[in-house]
């Protein structure tokens, strides 16, 4: 135990020690972390903030009228309840839906990041609960993070995790990469976060080491700070969502000037004939020259040519932020970057080729642990129906309607009850006016939350849960060597209970407690989970501390695999012995399988498909709605670190001087961002770090409707998802397209409405 009396704990944004001193929470980063994350400082004010939920609550309209569609969701009073009452009520409602509609009447996808502990991981809890008590639930597949790349990667290169997590490492970059072409950059704010926890933030140091060795960085994207200053990057601004056209222009130069690696293409890829026919315009009459690409991208043909000539003949690495594929036709840049990298012939070499998502989260570019961490077993889900995760509003608004997904024609299930624990759809989903309408259709919405998020405010049954600091857990990520004994730092807030305790109580009422809990309490599960790791350590002949020793020490260092290069290295070394797990065993520049799906919005090869969401006279600006620097998504938006970055309580939006001046906007002005879907307020920051034609408003400010009685009210706080579009990337993946949309911005001159998102609803 630490000499200062603070206890170890972990979060998605860093490992730390914490404790109460004079009634105030103190949080100190792990001493071995070279570059701790400021987000840790959201904890102190958050712990006892009034935004926390103190007691179980049930919406008045639901109590009075029972389950059913209700326009008052999100604009109704709540009634306090005792735990035993609310648990009886909810168990009864679950039994009703199960008996009348079967488990397929329940949507339990419950997408979201929850907290870092591996046992109290809310999604695992809710999934296990629904499987063991009801026999299953309608689930969601893929993620908001990587909706398009998750689906296309296996068709073209191999399993997502294999080609993204175990390929090029930061160690290789520091030592071997000569040239990094970073689409969307590798912002440190992003790689400072990783699911399950991160003990050492090493990305800044690795980029600096590469730069000191002479590695050159080129950033392609709308924001200068998508690469840290340490990289001394050249910044190429192109119109958002035109990267595919740029890459095609680069590829054309490589062919026209005979600069591409023919041997690599011949030995390791399939489909060059079809792809090059498209590139050269033989198949569609349009050669994808720099002159063709330049006006699409808003750059010059000269800039494209110069960049293309710098790529070959060195250890080049192409990286791509997740953001590029969180946009219409998001599959295309993911695929085209693979083709471009194949043409440069560096795939599979240390520090070279293509590492999609390197720098997007802390778990890319790291070694993998050599021993496992157990996860809570999920049980069997008997329900076959699912949705691609970002199709939630479509599902609720259009039950029974058909949709395309990855070569299948499916139908939206008919969901009655939605159960959410550990996620915030009013953070993560697009077109929040439409999401509100969708949630008003369901019969019952149940939410477990630590705080009064907009999702909780739209729920019928709201159950207060402990936050991570109020319980014990094990912190672990498969790409971080430190396993953390997360000690309990504080007593639960109000009447909050662990998700697990709540599910045990419900399982008991449904006659399934034994199956759900297997007779273990939380400590019992932690011992059970730890035992998997201890056994694996012992099998390897390594020191294998008992659970008590682990708990007392507060952490153990796990052994890791060598930095081996993964399946791409093996494939390069011997493509016959180690083919890629794609249909052809090679990198697919053309995919017969995808071509066979016959989609107009995702062809058999990567292609420039113009987006439908283009600026107009009424909505002339592109909005970049990216990840926030001061928090993880919407978590602890009311914490000190997040609040300190706001101005007059509003989220800060950045705009280039060239766009600000004609609108009379100055730094510090309150502005209104608006488009056909909605509007929100923000505080303007005029900055040359944003390219012209673009405004940037990060996600995560809590949805704060000025008048909740309106169908689609103004958000007075700055949640960009009131503006974004709720359409899938394409028929292939149906991923979220939340990163980009179009809007207009004007100075807001009215009376500034108060922020109410962090005050509990009246009831
Ligand atoms: N416009 C736009 N939208 C986006 C994106 C974008 O780029 N642009 N990015 C998308 C991406 S990549 C993602 S991953 C999503 C993230 O979306 P989410 O993962 O839904 O966002 P979080 O704010 O992390 O939500 C986690 C919620 O879980 C709660 N919570 C934490 N711990 C516990 C617990 O132990 N139990 C329970 N019951 N609850 C808990 C928190 O209070 C919080 O409300 O957002 C997506 N949305
Ligand atoms: N601090 C913090 N870190 C996080 C998160 C967080 O909420 N907070 N969320 C985590 C999660 S769940 C995920 S999935 C990752 C997300 O990782 P990403 O999706 O990669 O992160 P973003 O910040 O949304 O986007 C990165 C940058 O891409 C640029 N960009 C946007 N559109 C385009 C385009 O069309 N072309 C080009 N070239 N660039 C473009 C934007 O300038 C943006 O800043 O981040 C993780 N890290
Ligand atoms: Mo994500």
mmCIF file of N, CA, C and O in Angstrom, residues 308-339:
data_model
loop_
_atom_site.group_PDB
_atom_site.id
_atom_site.type_symbol
_atom_site.label_atom_id
_atom_site.label_comp_id
_atom_site.label_asym_id
_atom_site.label_seq_id
_atom_site.Cartn_x
_atom_site.Cartn_y
_atom_site.Cartn_z
ATOM 1 N N UNK A 308 3.122 12.635 -53.113
ATOM 2 C CA UNK A 308 3.238 11.270 -53.654
ATOM 3 C C UNK A 308 4.705 10.905 -53.886
ATOM 4 O O UNK A 308 5.131 9.793 -53.574
ATOM 5 N N UNK A 309 5.467 11.842 -54.385
ATOM 6 C CA UNK A 309 6.880 11.556 -54.702
ATOM 7 C C UNK A 309 7.710 11.339 -53.442
ATOM 8 O O UNK A 309 8.789 10.747 -53.508
ATOM 9 N N UNK A 310 7.221 11.831 -52.316
ATOM 10 C CA UNK A 310 7.977 11.662 -51.064
ATOM 11 C C UNK A 310 7.717 10.315 -50.406
ATOM 12 O O UNK A 310 8.415 9.949 -49.466
ATOM 13 N N UNK A 311 6.713 9.585 -50.869
ATOM 14 C CA UNK A 311 6.312 8.368 -50.148
ATOM 15 C C UNK A 311 7.175 7.142 -50.418
ATOM 16 O O UNK A 311 7.495 6.406 -49.485
ATOM 17 N N UNK A 312 7.552 6.849 -51.657
ATOM 18 C CA UNK A 312 8.248 5.577 -51.901
ATOM 19 C C UNK A 312 9.714 5.607 -51.473
ATOM 20 O O UNK A 312 10.272 6.684 -51.217
ATOM 21 N N UNK A 313 10.297 4.403 -51.399
ATOM 22 C CA UNK A 313 11.734 4.283 -51.166
ATOM 23 C C UNK A 313 12.150 4.498 -49.731
ATOM 24 O O UNK A 313 13.319 4.749 -49.444
ATOM 25 N N UNK A 314 11.228 4.432 -48.805
ATOM 26 C CA UNK A 314 11.592 4.593 -47.396
ATOM 27 C C UNK A 314 10.600 3.817 -46.533
ATOM 28 O O UNK A 314 9.602 3.299 -47.037
ATOM 29 N N UNK A 315 10.897 3.718 -45.258
ATOM 30 C CA UNK A 315 9.997 3.021 -44.346
ATOM 31 C C UNK A 315 8.839 3.958 -44.033
ATOM 32 O O UNK A 315 8.882 4.750 -43.099
ATOM 33 N N UNK A 316 7.831 3.903 -44.875
ATOM 34 C CA UNK A 316 6.687 4.798 -44.706
ATOM 35 C C UNK A 316 5.565 4.069 -43.968
ATOM 36 O O UNK A 316 5.408 2.854 -44.088
ATOM 37 N N UNK A 317 4.826 4.837 -43.220
ATOM 38 C CA UNK A 317 3.698 4.295 -42.455
ATOM 39 C C UNK A 317 2.478 5.184 -42.683
ATOM 40 O O UNK A 317 2.567 6.409 -42.544
ATOM 41 N N UNK A 318 1.391 4.552 -43.048
ATOM 42 C CA UNK A 318 0.125 5.289 -43.155
ATOM 43 C C UNK A 318 -0.710 4.962 -41.923
ATOM 44 O O UNK A 318 -0.885 3.788 -41.575
ATOM 45 N N UNK A 319 -1.180 5.993 -41.245
ATOM 46 C CA UNK A 319 -2.103 5.780 -40.123
ATOM 47 C C UNK A 319 -3.411 6.491 -40.446
ATOM 48 O O UNK A 319 -3.442 7.422 -41.253
ATOM 49 N N UNK A 320 -4.456 6.043 -39.801
ATOM 50 C CA UNK A 320 -5.746 6.670 -40.041
ATOM 51 C C UNK A 320 -6.569 6.695 -38.760
ATOM 52 O O UNK A 320 -6.744 5.666 -38.109
ATOM 53 N N UNK A 321 -7.030 7.882 -38.408
ATOM 54 C CA UNK A 321 -7.902 8.014 -37.247
ATOM 55 C C UNK A 321 -9.229 7.292 -37.522
ATOM 56 O O UNK A 321 -9.660 7.209 -38.667
ATOM 57 N N UNK A 322 -9.853 6.812 -36.460
ATOM 58 C CA UNK A 322 -11.190 6.221 -36.605
ATOM 59 C C UNK A 322 -12.166 7.216 -37.251
ATOM 60 O O UNK A 322 -13.108 6.832 -37.929
ATOM 61 N N UNK A 323 -11.922 8.492 -36.972
ATOM 62 C CA UNK A 323 -12.882 9.525 -37.381
ATOM 63 C C UNK A 323 -13.219 9.479 -38.870
ATOM 64 O O UNK A 323 -14.349 9.768 -39.247
ATOM 65 N N UNK A 324 -12.240 9.130 -39.702
ATOM 66 C CA UNK A 324 -12.487 9.185 -41.154
ATOM 67 C C UNK A 324 -13.593 8.234 -41.572
ATOM 68 O O UNK A 324 -14.276 8.477 -42.570
ATOM 69 N N UNK A 325 -13.736 7.136 -40.824
ATOM 70 C CA UNK A 325 -14.766 6.174 -41.230
ATOM 71 C C UNK A 325 -16.061 6.383 -40.438
ATOM 72 O O UNK A 325 -17.023 5.654 -40.628
ATOM 73 N N UNK A 326 -16.082 7.382 -39.543
ATOM 74 C CA UNK A 326 -17.329 7.730 -38.872
ATOM 75 C C UNK A 326 -18.025 8.813 -39.690
ATOM 76 O O UNK A 326 -18.372 9.884 -39.209
ATOM 77 N N UNK A 327 -18.163 8.528 -40.968
ATOM 78 C CA UNK A 327 -18.669 9.496 -41.936
ATOM 79 C C UNK A 327 -19.260 8.714 -43.097
ATOM 80 O O UNK A 327 -18.963 7.535 -43.273
ATOM 81 N N UNK A 328 -20.077 9.403 -43.877
ATOM 82 C CA UNK A 328 -20.698 8.740 -45.031
ATOM 83 C C UNK A 328 -19.620 8.077 -45.899
ATOM 84 O O UNK A 328 -18.577 8.674 -46.153
ATOM 85 N N UNK A 329 -19.881 6.859 -46.356
ATOM 86 C CA UNK A 329 -18.910 6.064 -47.131
ATOM 87 C C UNK A 329 -17.605 5.869 -46.375
ATOM 88 O O UNK A 329 -16.518 5.818 -46.972
ATOM 89 N N UNK A 330 -17.710 5.753 -45.068
ATOM 90 C CA UNK A 330 -16.511 5.617 -44.228
ATOM 91 C C UNK A 330 -15.682 4.381 -44.534
ATOM 92 O O UNK A 330 -14.518 4.303 -44.147
ATOM 93 N N UNK A 331 -16.255 3.404 -45.233
ATOM 94 C CA UNK A 331 -15.489 2.205 -45.605
ATOM 95 C C UNK A 331 -14.364 2.564 -46.580
ATOM 96 O O UNK A 331 -13.322 1.894 -46.601
ATOM 97 N N UNK A 332 -14.603 3.602 -47.414
ATOM 98 C CA UNK A 332 -13.689 3.851 -48.535
ATOM 99 C C UNK A 332 -12.279 4.279 -48.121
ATOM 100 O O UNK A 332 -11.310 3.713 -48.617
ATOM 101 N N UNK A 333 -12.115 5.275 -47.231
ATOM 102 C CA UNK A 333 -10.735 5.629 -46.871
ATOM 103 C C UNK A 333 -10.002 4.475 -46.185
ATOM 104 O O UNK A 333 -8.790 4.318 -46.368
ATOM 105 N N UNK A 334 -10.721 3.679 -45.411
ATOM 106 C CA UNK A 334 -10.093 2.542 -44.727
ATOM 107 C C UNK A 334 -9.492 1.584 -45.761
ATOM 108 O O UNK A 334 -8.361 1.115 -45.623
ATOM 109 N N UNK A 335 -10.260 1.346 -46.798
ATOM 110 C CA UNK A 335 -9.834 0.411 -47.849
ATOM 111 C C UNK A 335 -8.754 1.037 -48.731
ATOM 112 O O UNK A 335 -7.712 0.446 -49.037
ATOM 113 N N UNK A 336 -8.985 2.291 -49.121
ATOM 114 C CA UNK A 336 -8.046 2.936 -50.048
ATOM 115 C C UNK A 336 -6.674 3.128 -49.403
ATOM 116 O O UNK A 336 -5.641 3.035 -50.079
ATOM 117 N N UNK A 337 -6.634 3.355 -48.093
ATOM 118 C CA UNK A 337 -5.335 3.494 -47.422
ATOM 119 C C UNK A 337 -4.582 2.174 -47.467
ATOM 120 O O UNK A 337 -3.348 2.154 -47.589
ATOM 121 N N UNK A 338 -5.307 1.059 -47.398
ATOM 122 C CA UNK A 338 -4.652 -0.252 -47.498
ATOM 123 C C UNK A 338 -4.061 -0.435 -48.889
ATOM 124 O O UNK A 338 -2.947 -0.951 -49.046
ATOM 125 N N UNK A 339 -4.798 0.019 -49.905
ATOM 126 C CA UNK A 339 -4.304 -0.098 -51.281
ATOM 127 C C UNK A 339 -3.055 0.776 -51.460
ATOM 128 O O UNK A 339 -2.044 0.342 -52.021
#
